Amino acid sequence: MALITMKFGGTSVGSPEAITSVVGITGDEVRRGNSVIVVVSAMSGATDMLLGSVREAVTGNRWAYLNAAQKLRERHEEALNLLAPAAPSRESVKHEVNAILDQHIELCNAVSILGEATPRITDAAVSFGERMSARVVALALRTAGVEAQALDATQLIATDANFGSASVHWPETNAAIEAKLQPLLDKGIVPVITGFIGATADGHVTTLGRGGSDYSSAIFAAATASDELIIWTDVDGVMTTDPRIDRRARVLPYVSYQEVGELAFYGAKVLHPKTVQPILNRQIPLRVRNTFNPAHPGTLIGPTNEPAETVIKAVTSIRSVSLLTVGGKGMIGVPGIAGRTFLAAASAGANILMIAQASSEQSFCFVVMDDRTLQVKHSIESALEEEIERQDVDLVEVLEDVAIVTAIGSGMRGTPGVAGRVFTTMGSNRVNVVAIAQGASECSISFVVAEHDLKQAVVALHDLALEAVPVT
Ligand code: ADP
Ligand code: ASP
Ligand code: MG
């Protein structure tokens, strides 16, 4: 008998039909004699609606958030009516869903009076999507004869108070999971746990970052030493590139933890970038599979690096980023400028996605998401105020409307000429490369292009990746 943790994403729980597949997949595992932990996202679109409601509340638009709450109410009630038409507990689950939405409206009322939403209130409001979907899925399972119980991860995942992107406190999390999850599993009950959320020691709800349910499921898989983690989504597996950018994208049968880490970090939405961290040391196999095509074996993700023949296995991209350049003749040999720059960027709340330095030491550049650009620029300019005044450093230059494109493959390590091939391809496609960086792991090469060149760059590189992938 195996213990399997399974996560179902937003589309997989986004309609009564999709939840019927979730019930089928889960029920099959239980009937095979396996213990199952289910982790769910909010119904597709719910998280965006909840966030939108909070933004509307800030501007005092009461009608907008009441309307959003009403739509969410109808969607969840409709799912309950269709999935559990005769269940005795249906009314009590409806009542719970309504109570959750009432809390959401109360929060929005408070935000609208204050005229601002703190990250703490936003996290509380946005957590309601997963809280509702977990209850719906658990009832659907019970109705189909699978013993299941909805659980809020607020009582299982302990985090710091970094609202919006909280970090896990492992000892407390492991202890809570052992104490609260194990007894359910021992009784043969399937816990249906909210993804995406946790709580601080003093009980405030936190979130793990957008798309964070993948990470939640890896936390549960690691803490329970699951035999396997399966992430059920709306595509057949991890693909050679984003199928929305290039329809020729193919499913990769196998990807290493390291490769998938790079893929996710550099923009492949299919997995949250932190997903592999908890399962890496325990070497828990991870599979990405399609809820709507369960016959497909999906992608297996494991510890060994199996190079593809073409070396480049996958291509990813990130839009809506800016390139910041710090440069100046007086920078040569002056220690600490880079260090202070990156500290300043961090204090402006920016995640640095890529760094490149010219060998002359006269400048270096790095990439951050657009929404942070101005704060980062100002923060660096004040940290380097003296150097700028002495004209050792010029003003911080910002290049907007750029994108990062990344080629990934563990076979790049020790294979000469990969970078040459990548940039020759860009040249022959007339794509201008603005900056280049290679990961220290030598498992990826990233470069910056103008945003209008993104699609062409991805498609041209993707040609190289496609050469080695079998058509399935
Ligand atoms: P879920 O709601 O199941 O978490 P997401 O929308 O977060 O699903 O992620 C799945 C989506 O990721 C796919 O529908 C696909 O459009 C997108 N995607 C981007 N890059 C890739 C890739 N390399 N492989 C597979 N899917 C990708
Ligand atoms: N519902 C959350 C989001 O949309 C978390 C997730 O789906 O993984 O970001
Ligand atoms: Mg996702």
Coordinates of C-alpha atoms and ligand atoms in Angstrom, one line a residue:
M1 CA 0.0 0.0 0.0
A2 CA 1.4 3.4 -1.0
L3 CA 0.8 6.9 0.3
I4 CA 0.1 9.3 -2.6
T5 CA -0.3 13.0 -2.4
M6 CA -2.3 14.5 -5.3
K7 CA -2.8 18.1 -6.1
F8 CA -5.6 19.3 -8.3
G9 CA -5.2 22.8 -9.9
G10 CA -7.8 25.5 -10.5
T11 CA -9.1 24.1 -13.8
S12 CA -9.2 20.6 -12.4
V13 CA -11.7 21.8 -9.7
G14 CA -13.1 24.6 -11.9
S15 CA -16.4 22.9 -12.9
P16 CA -18.7 20.1 -11.7
E17 CA -17.5 18.0 -14.7
A18 CA -13.8 18.6 -13.7
I19 CA -14.5 17.7 -10.1
T20 CA -16.2 14.5 -11.3
S21 CA -12.8 13.5 -12.8
V22 CA -11.1 14.4 -9.6
V23 CA -13.4 12.1 -7.7
G24 CA -12.8 9.4 -10.3
I25 CA -9.0 9.7 -10.1
T26 CA -9.0 9.8 -6.3
G27 CA -11.5 7.0 -5.9
D28 CA -9.4 4.7 -8.2
E29 CA -6.4 5.2 -6.0
V30 CA -8.4 4.5 -2.8
R31 CA -9.9 1.4 -4.4
R32 CA -6.4 0.2 -5.3
G33 CA -5.7 0.2 -1.5
N34 CA -3.6 3.3 -1.5
S35 CA -3.8 6.1 1.1
V36 CA -4.4 9.5 -0.6
I37 CA -3.9 13.1 0.5
V38 CA -5.7 15.5 -1.8
V39 CA -4.6 19.2 -2.1
V40 CA -6.8 21.6 -4.0
S41 CA -6.5 25.0 -5.6
A42 CA -9.4 27.4 -5.7
M43 CA -11.8 27.0 -8.6
S44 CA -10.2 28.6 -11.7
G45 CA -10.6 32.4 -11.6
A46 CA -11.7 32.5 -8.0
T47 CA -8.4 33.8 -6.7
D48 CA -8.3 36.6 -9.2
M49 CA -11.9 37.5 -8.3
L50 CA -11.1 37.6 -4.6
L51 CA -8.1 39.8 -5.3
G52 CA -10.1 42.0 -7.6
S53 CA -12.7 42.4 -4.9
V54 CA -10.2 43.7 -2.4
R55 CA -8.9 46.2 -5.0
E56 CA -12.5 47.3 -5.6
A57 CA -13.1 47.6 -1.9
V58 CA -10.1 50.0 -1.6
T59 CA -11.8 52.3 -4.0
G60 CA -15.1 52.0 -2.2
N61 CA -16.8 50.1 -5.0
R62 CA -19.2 48.1 -2.8
W63 CA -21.3 46.9 -5.8
A64 CA -18.3 45.3 -7.4
Y65 CA -17.2 43.2 -4.5
L66 CA -20.8 42.2 -3.6
N67 CA -21.3 41.1 -7.2
A68 CA -18.1 39.1 -7.2
A69 CA -19.1 37.4 -3.9
Q70 CA -22.5 36.6 -5.4
K71 CA -20.9 35.0 -8.5
L72 CA -18.7 32.9 -6.4
R73 CA -21.6 31.8 -4.3
E74 CA -23.6 30.7 -7.3
R75 CA -20.6 28.8 -8.8
H76 CA -20.0 26.9 -5.6
E77 CA -23.7 26.2 -5.0
E78 CA -24.2 25.0 -8.5
A79 CA -21.2 22.6 -8.1
L80 CA -22.7 21.3 -4.8
N81 CA -26.2 20.9 -6.3
L82 CA -24.8 18.9 -9.3
L83 CA -22.2 16.8 -7.4
A84 CA -24.2 16.0 -4.3
P85 CA -27.8 16.3 -5.3
A86 CA -29.1 14.1 -2.4
A87 CA -26.3 14.3 0.2
P88 CA -27.7 14.9 3.6
S89 CA -24.7 17.2 4.5
R90 CA -25.1 19.3 1.4
E91 CA -27.0 22.1 3.2
S92 CA -24.4 22.3 5.9
V93 CA -21.6 22.6 3.3
K94 CA -23.6 25.3 1.5
H95 CA -23.9 27.0 4.8
E96 CA -20.1 26.8 5.3
V97 CA -19.5 28.2 1.8
N98 CA -21.9 31.1 2.5
A99 CA -20.3 31.8 5.9
I100 CA -16.9 32.0 4.1
L101 CA -18.2 34.5 1.6
D102 CA -19.9 36.5 4.3
Q103 CA -16.5 36.8 6.0
H104 CA -15.0 37.9 2.7
I105 CA -17.7 40.6 2.4
E106 CA -17.0 41.8 6.0
L107 CA -13.3 42.1 5.2
C108 CA -14.1 44.0 2.0
N109 CA -16.4 46.3 4.0
A110 CA -13.5 47.0 6.4
V111 CA -11.1 47.6 3.6
S112 CA -13.6 50.0 2.0
I113 CA -13.9 52.0 5.2
L114 CA -10.2 52.2 5.7
G115 CA -9.5 52.9 2.0
E116 CA -6.5 50.6 2.0
A117 CA -5.8 46.9 2.1
T118 CA -2.8 45.6 4.1
P119 CA -1.0 42.5 2.8
R120 CA -2.4 40.7 5.9
I121 CA -6.0 41.5 5.0
T122 CA -5.4 40.6 1.4
D123 CA -4.1 37.2 2.3
A124 CA -7.0 36.5 4.5
A125 CA -9.4 37.5 1.7
V126 CA -7.7 35.6 -1.0
S127 CA -7.5 32.4 1.1
F128 CA -11.3 31.9 0.8
G129 CA -11.1 30.4 -2.7
E130 CA -9.2 27.3 -1.5
R131 CA -11.4 27.1 1.7
M132 CA -14.5 26.8 -0.5
S133 CA -13.2 24.4 -3.1
A134 CA -11.8 22.0 -0.5
R135 CA -15.3 21.7 1.1
V136 CA -16.9 21.1 -2.3
V137 CA -14.4 18.5 -3.4
A138 CA -14.6 16.7 0.0
L139 CA -18.4 16.5 -0.2
A140 CA -18.2 15.3 -3.8
L141 CA -15.9 12.5 -2.7
R142 CA -18.1 11.5 0.2
T143 CA -21.1 11.4 -2.1
A144 CA -19.2 9.0 -4.4
G145 CA -18.5 6.8 -1.4
V146 CA -15.0 7.9 -0.6
E147 CA -14.5 8.9 3.0
A148 CA -13.1 12.4 2.9
Q149 CA -12.7 15.4 5.1
A150 CA -11.9 19.1 4.2
L151 CA -9.1 20.6 6.1
D152 CA -7.7 24.2 6.2
A153 CA -3.9 24.3 5.8
T154 CA -3.9 27.2 8.3
Q155 CA -3.8 24.5 11.0
L156 CA -1.1 22.5 9.2
I157 CA 1.4 24.8 7.5
A158 CA 3.2 27.2 9.9
T159 CA 4.8 30.2 8.2
D160 CA 6.5 33.5 8.9
A161 CA 4.5 36.8 8.6
N162 CA 5.7 37.6 5.1
F163 CA 2.2 38.0 3.8
G164 CA 1.8 37.3 0.0
S165 CA 4.9 35.1 -0.1
A166 CA 5.3 33.4 3.2
S167 CA 8.2 31.0 4.1
V168 CA 7.5 27.7 5.9
H169 CA 8.5 27.0 9.4
W170 CA 9.4 23.4 9.0
P171 CA 9.5 21.9 12.6
E172 CA 6.1 23.3 13.5
T173 CA 4.7 22.3 10.1
N174 CA 6.0 18.7 10.4
A175 CA 4.6 18.4 13.9
A176 CA 1.2 19.7 12.9
I177 CA 1.0 17.4 9.9
E178 CA 2.0 14.4 12.0
A179 CA -0.5 15.2 14.7
K180 CA -3.5 16.1 12.5
L181 CA -3.1 14.3 9.2
Q182 CA -1.8 10.9 10.3
P183 CA -4.9 10.0 12.4
L184 CA -7.2 10.7 9.4
L185 CA -5.0 8.6 7.1
D186 CA -4.9 5.8 9.7
K187 CA -8.7 5.7 9.6
G188 CA -8.7 5.5 5.8
I189 CA -10.1 9.1 5.4
V190 CA -8.9 11.2 2.5
P191 CA -7.9 14.6 3.8
V192 CA -8.9 17.3 1.2
I193 CA -6.5 20.2 2.1
T194 CA -6.5 23.8 0.9
G195 CA -3.5 24.6 -1.2
F196 CA -1.8 28.0 -1.3
I197 CA -2.3 29.0 2.4
G198 CA -0.8 28.7 5.8
A199 CA -0.8 30.7 9.0
T200 CA 1.6 32.5 11.3
A201 CA 2.2 31.4 14.9
D202 CA -0.4 33.9 16.1
G203 CA -3.0 32.6 13.7
H204 CA -3.0 35.1 10.8
V205 CA -3.6 33.5 7.4
T206 CA -0.7 33.7 5.0
T207 CA -0.3 32.7 1.3
L208 CA 2.7 31.1 -0.3
G209 CA 2.6 33.2 -3.5
R210 CA 0.5 32.9 -6.7
G211 CA 0.4 29.4 -8.0
G212 CA 1.5 28.2 -4.5
S213 CA -0.8 25.1 -4.3
D214 CA 1.9 23.1 -6.1
Y215 CA 4.3 24.0 -3.3
S216 CA 1.7 23.2 -0.6
S217 CA 1.3 19.7 -2.1
A218 CA 5.1 19.2 -2.0
I219 CA 5.1 20.2 1.6
F220 CA 2.5 17.6 2.5
A221 CA 4.2 15.0 0.4
A222 CA 7.6 15.6 2.1
A223 CA 6.2 15.9 5.7
T224 CA 4.2 12.6 5.3
A225 CA 7.1 10.8 3.4
S226 CA 4.6 10.1 0.6
D227 CA 5.7 7.5 -2.0
E228 CA 4.6 9.8 -4.8
L229 CA 3.4 13.3 -5.5
I230 CA 1.1 13.8 -8.5
I231 CA 0.3 17.3 -9.7
W232 CA -2.9 17.1 -11.8
T233 CA -3.4 20.0 -14.1
D234 CA -4.9 20.9 -17.5
V235 CA -2.1 19.8 -19.8
D236 CA -0.5 16.3 -20.3
G237 CA 2.7 17.1 -18.5
V238 CA 5.7 19.4 -18.5
M239 CA 6.2 20.4 -22.1
T240 CA 9.1 21.6 -24.3
T241 CA 7.6 25.1 -24.1
D242 CA 4.5 26.9 -23.2
P243 CA 1.8 25.5 -25.5
R244 CA 0.1 28.9 -25.6
I245 CA 3.3 30.3 -27.3
D246 CA 4.1 27.4 -29.6
R247 CA 1.4 24.9 -30.3
R248 CA 4.0 22.3 -31.4
A249 CA 5.0 21.9 -27.7
R250 CA 5.4 18.3 -26.7
V251 CA 5.3 16.5 -23.4
L252 CA 8.6 15.6 -21.9
P253 CA 8.5 12.0 -20.5
Y254 CA 11.2 12.8 -18.0
V255 CA 12.7 15.9 -16.4
S256 CA 15.1 16.1 -13.5
Y257 CA 14.4 18.1 -10.3
Q258 CA 17.1 20.5 -11.3
E259 CA 15.7 21.1 -14.7
V260 CA 12.2 21.6 -13.5
G261 CA 13.4 24.0 -10.9
E262 CA 15.0 26.1 -13.7
L263 CA 11.9 25.8 -15.9
A264 CA 9.6 27.0 -13.1
F265 CA 12.0 29.8 -12.0
Y266 CA 12.2 31.0 -15.6
G267 CA 8.5 31.2 -16.2
A268 CA 7.0 27.8 -16.9
K269 CA 3.7 28.3 -15.1
V270 CA 2.9 24.6 -14.9
L271 CA 4.8 24.4 -11.6
H272 CA 5.4 26.9 -8.8
P273 CA 9.2 27.5 -8.5
K274 CA 9.4 26.2 -5.0
T275 CA 7.7 22.9 -5.7
V276 CA 10.7 20.7 -5.9
Q277 CA 12.5 22.0 -2.8
P278 CA 10.6 20.0 -0.1
I279 CA 10.8 16.7 -2.1
L280 CA 14.3 16.9 -3.4
N281 CA 16.2 15.5 -0.4
R282 CA 13.7 12.6 0.1
Q283 CA 13.8 12.0 -3.6
I284 CA 10.0 11.6 -3.8
P285 CA 9.0 11.1 -7.4
L286 CA 6.8 13.8 -8.8
R287 CA 4.5 13.3 -11.7
V288 CA 2.6 16.0 -13.7
R289 CA -0.5 14.6 -15.2
N290 CA -3.7 15.8 -16.9
T291 CA -7.0 15.6 -15.0
F292 CA -8.8 15.7 -18.3
N293 CA -6.7 12.9 -19.9
P294 CA -5.8 10.5 -17.1
A295 CA -4.8 7.8 -19.6
H296 CA -1.6 9.8 -20.5
P297 CA 1.3 8.9 -18.2
G298 CA 2.4 12.5 -17.9
T299 CA 5.9 13.7 -17.0
L300 CA 8.0 12.0 -14.4
I301 CA 10.3 14.3 -12.4
G302 CA 13.2 12.7 -10.5
P303 CA 16.7 13.0 -9.2
T304 CA 18.8 11.9 -12.2
N305 CA 19.8 14.1 -15.0
E306 CA 19.1 12.4 -18.3
P307 CA 20.3 14.7 -21.1
A308 CA 18.3 14.9 -24.2
E309 CA 20.1 14.4 -27.4
T310 CA 19.7 18.0 -28.5
V311 CA 21.0 19.2 -25.1
I312 CA 18.2 21.8 -25.0
K313 CA 15.2 20.2 -23.5
A314 CA 12.8 23.1 -22.9
V315 CA 12.4 26.8 -23.6
T316 CA 10.7 29.2 -21.2
S317 CA 10.1 32.9 -21.1
I318 CA 9.1 35.7 -18.7
R319 CA 7.3 38.8 -19.9
S320 CA 6.7 42.1 -18.1
V321 CA 10.2 42.5 -16.8
S322 CA 12.7 45.4 -17.0
L323 CA 16.4 45.4 -17.3
L324 CA 18.3 47.8 -15.0
T325 CA 21.9 48.7 -15.7
V326 CA 24.3 50.2 -13.1
G327 CA 27.4 51.6 -14.9
G328 CA 30.1 54.2 -14.7
K329 CA 33.8 54.7 -15.3
G330 CA 34.6 54.9 -11.6
M331 CA 33.2 51.5 -10.9
I332 CA 36.3 49.5 -11.9
G333 CA 37.9 47.9 -8.9
V334 CA 35.5 49.5 -6.4
P335 CA 34.3 46.7 -4.2
G336 CA 30.8 46.5 -2.8
I337 CA 28.8 48.3 -5.5
A338 CA 27.1 45.2 -6.7
G339 CA 26.5 44.1 -3.1
R340 CA 24.9 47.4 -2.2
T341 CA 22.9 47.4 -5.4
F342 CA 21.4 44.0 -4.8
L343 CA 20.6 44.8 -1.1
A344 CA 18.9 48.0 -2.3
A345 CA 16.9 45.9 -4.8
A346 CA 15.9 43.5 -2.1
S347 CA 14.8 46.2 0.3
A348 CA 12.5 47.5 -2.5
G349 CA 10.9 44.0 -2.4
A350 CA 12.3 42.9 -5.8
N351 CA 13.2 39.4 -6.8
I352 CA 16.2 39.4 -9.1
L353 CA 15.5 37.1 -12.0
M354 CA 18.8 37.3 -13.8
I355 CA 22.2 39.1 -13.5
A356 CA 24.8 39.8 -16.1
Q357 CA 28.2 41.6 -15.9
A358 CA 30.4 42.8 -18.6
S359 CA 34.0 41.7 -18.0
S360 CA 35.2 45.3 -18.1
E361 CA 33.6 45.8 -14.7
Q362 CA 32.2 49.1 -16.0
S363 CA 28.6 48.0 -15.7
F364 CA 26.4 45.2 -14.7
C365 CA 22.7 44.7 -15.3
F366 CA 19.9 42.7 -13.8
V367 CA 16.2 41.9 -14.4
V368 CA 13.3 42.5 -12.1
M369 CA 9.5 42.3 -12.7
D370 CA 8.0 45.5 -14.1
D371 CA 5.9 46.2 -11.0
R372 CA 9.0 46.8 -8.9
T373 CA 11.2 48.7 -11.4
L374 CA 10.7 52.2 -10.2
Q375 CA 11.0 51.3 -6.5
V376 CA 14.2 49.4 -7.3
K377 CA 15.7 52.3 -9.3
H378 CA 15.0 54.8 -6.5
S379 CA 16.3 52.5 -3.8
I380 CA 19.6 51.9 -5.7
E381 CA 20.0 55.6 -6.5
S382 CA 19.7 56.5 -2.8
A383 CA 22.1 53.6 -1.8
L384 CA 24.7 54.8 -4.3
E385 CA 24.1 58.5 -3.8
E386 CA 27.7 59.4 -3.0
E387 CA 29.1 57.4 -6.0
I388 CA 26.5 59.1 -8.3
E389 CA 27.4 62.5 -6.9
R390 CA 31.1 61.8 -7.5
Q391 CA 30.2 60.6 -11.0
D392 CA 31.8 57.2 -10.4
V393 CA 28.5 55.7 -11.1
D394 CA 26.0 57.0 -13.7
L395 CA 22.3 57.1 -13.0
V396 CA 20.6 53.7 -13.0
E397 CA 19.4 53.0 -16.5
V398 CA 16.1 51.2 -17.1
L399 CA 15.1 49.3 -20.2
E400 CA 11.4 48.4 -20.3
D401 CA 9.4 46.2 -22.6
V402 CA 11.9 43.4 -22.5
A403 CA 11.5 39.7 -21.8
I404 CA 13.7 36.8 -20.5
V405 CA 14.1 33.7 -22.7
T406 CA 15.7 30.6 -21.2
A407 CA 16.9 27.4 -22.7
I408 CA 17.1 24.5 -20.3
G409 CA 18.8 21.1 -20.3
S410 CA 21.1 19.4 -17.9
G411 CA 23.1 18.1 -20.9
M412 CA 24.5 21.6 -21.4
R413 CA 27.0 20.9 -18.7
G414 CA 30.2 20.0 -20.4
T415 CA 28.8 20.2 -23.9
P416 CA 30.7 22.9 -25.7
G417 CA 29.0 25.0 -28.3
V418 CA 25.5 25.2 -26.8
A419 CA 25.6 28.9 -26.2
G420 CA 27.1 29.3 -29.7
R421 CA 24.2 27.4 -31.2
V422 CA 21.6 29.4 -29.2
F423 CA 22.9 32.8 -30.2
T424 CA 23.6 31.8 -33.8
T425 CA 19.9 30.8 -33.9
M426 CA 18.9 34.2 -32.5
G427 CA 21.2 36.0 -35.0
S428 CA 19.8 34.1 -38.0
N429 CA 16.3 35.0 -36.8
R430 CA 17.3 38.6 -36.5
V431 CA 16.6 38.7 -32.7
N432 CA 18.7 41.2 -30.9
V433 CA 20.1 39.8 -27.6
V434 CA 20.4 42.5 -25.0
A435 CA 22.1 40.6 -22.1
I436 CA 23.1 37.1 -21.4
A437 CA 23.6 34.9 -18.3
Q438 CA 24.3 31.3 -17.7
G439 CA 23.2 29.6 -14.5
A440 CA 26.0 28.4 -12.2
S441 CA 24.5 24.9 -12.5
E442 CA 25.1 25.1 -16.3
C443 CA 21.7 23.7 -16.7
S444 CA 20.3 26.8 -18.4
I445 CA 21.2 29.8 -20.5
S446 CA 19.0 33.0 -20.2
F447 CA 19.0 36.1 -22.2
V448 CA 17.1 39.3 -22.5
V449 CA 15.3 40.3 -25.7
A450 CA 12.8 43.0 -26.6
E451 CA 9.3 41.9 -25.7
H452 CA 8.2 42.1 -29.3
D453 CA 10.9 39.5 -30.2
L454 CA 9.8 37.1 -27.5
K455 CA 7.6 34.8 -29.6
Q456 CA 10.1 34.6 -32.4
A457 CA 13.0 33.8 -30.0
V458 CA 11.0 31.1 -28.2
V459 CA 9.8 29.5 -31.4
A460 CA 13.3 29.5 -33.0
L461 CA 14.9 27.9 -29.9
H462 CA 12.0 25.5 -29.5
D463 CA 13.0 24.1 -32.9
L464 CA 16.2 22.9 -31.3
A465 CA 14.4 21.3 -28.3
L466 CA 11.8 19.6 -30.5
E467 CA 14.5 17.6 -32.4
A468 CA 14.9 15.1 -29.6
V469 CA 11.4 14.7 -28.2
P470 CA 9.3 11.7 -29.4
V471 CA 5.8 12.5 -30.7
T472 CA 3.3 10.9 -28.3
Ligands
ADP1 P1 -3.1 24.6 -12.4 O1 -4.3 25.5 -12.3 O2 -3.4 23.2 -12.7 O3 -2.1 24.9 -11.4 P2 -1.6 26.4 -14.2 O4 -2.5 27.2 -15.1 O5 -1.1 27.0 -13.0 O6 -2.5 25.1 -13.8 O7 -0.5 25.7 -15.0 C1 -0.7 24.9 -16.2 C2 -0.5 25.8 -17.4 O8 0.8 26.1 -17.5 C3 -0.8 25.1 -18.7 O9 -2.2 25.2 -19.1 C4 0.1 25.8 -19.7 O10 -0.6 26.7 -20.5 C5 1.1 26.5 -18.9 N1 2.5 26.2 -19.2 C6 3.4 27.2 -19.4 N2 4.6 26.6 -19.7 C7 4.4 25.2 -19.7 C8 5.3 24.1 -19.9 N3 6.6 24.2 -20.2 N4 4.7 22.9 -19.8 C9 3.4 22.7 -19.6 N5 2.6 23.8 -19.3 C10 3.1 25.0 -19.4
ASP2 N1 -5.4 29.7 -6.2 C1 -4.0 30.2 -6.1 C2 -3.7 31.0 -7.3 O1 -4.5 31.2 -8.2 C3 -3.0 29.1 -5.9 C4 -2.9 28.1 -7.0 O2 -3.8 27.9 -7.8 O3 -1.9 27.3 -7.0 O4 -2.6 31.6 -7.4
MG3 MG -0.7 26.4 -11.0

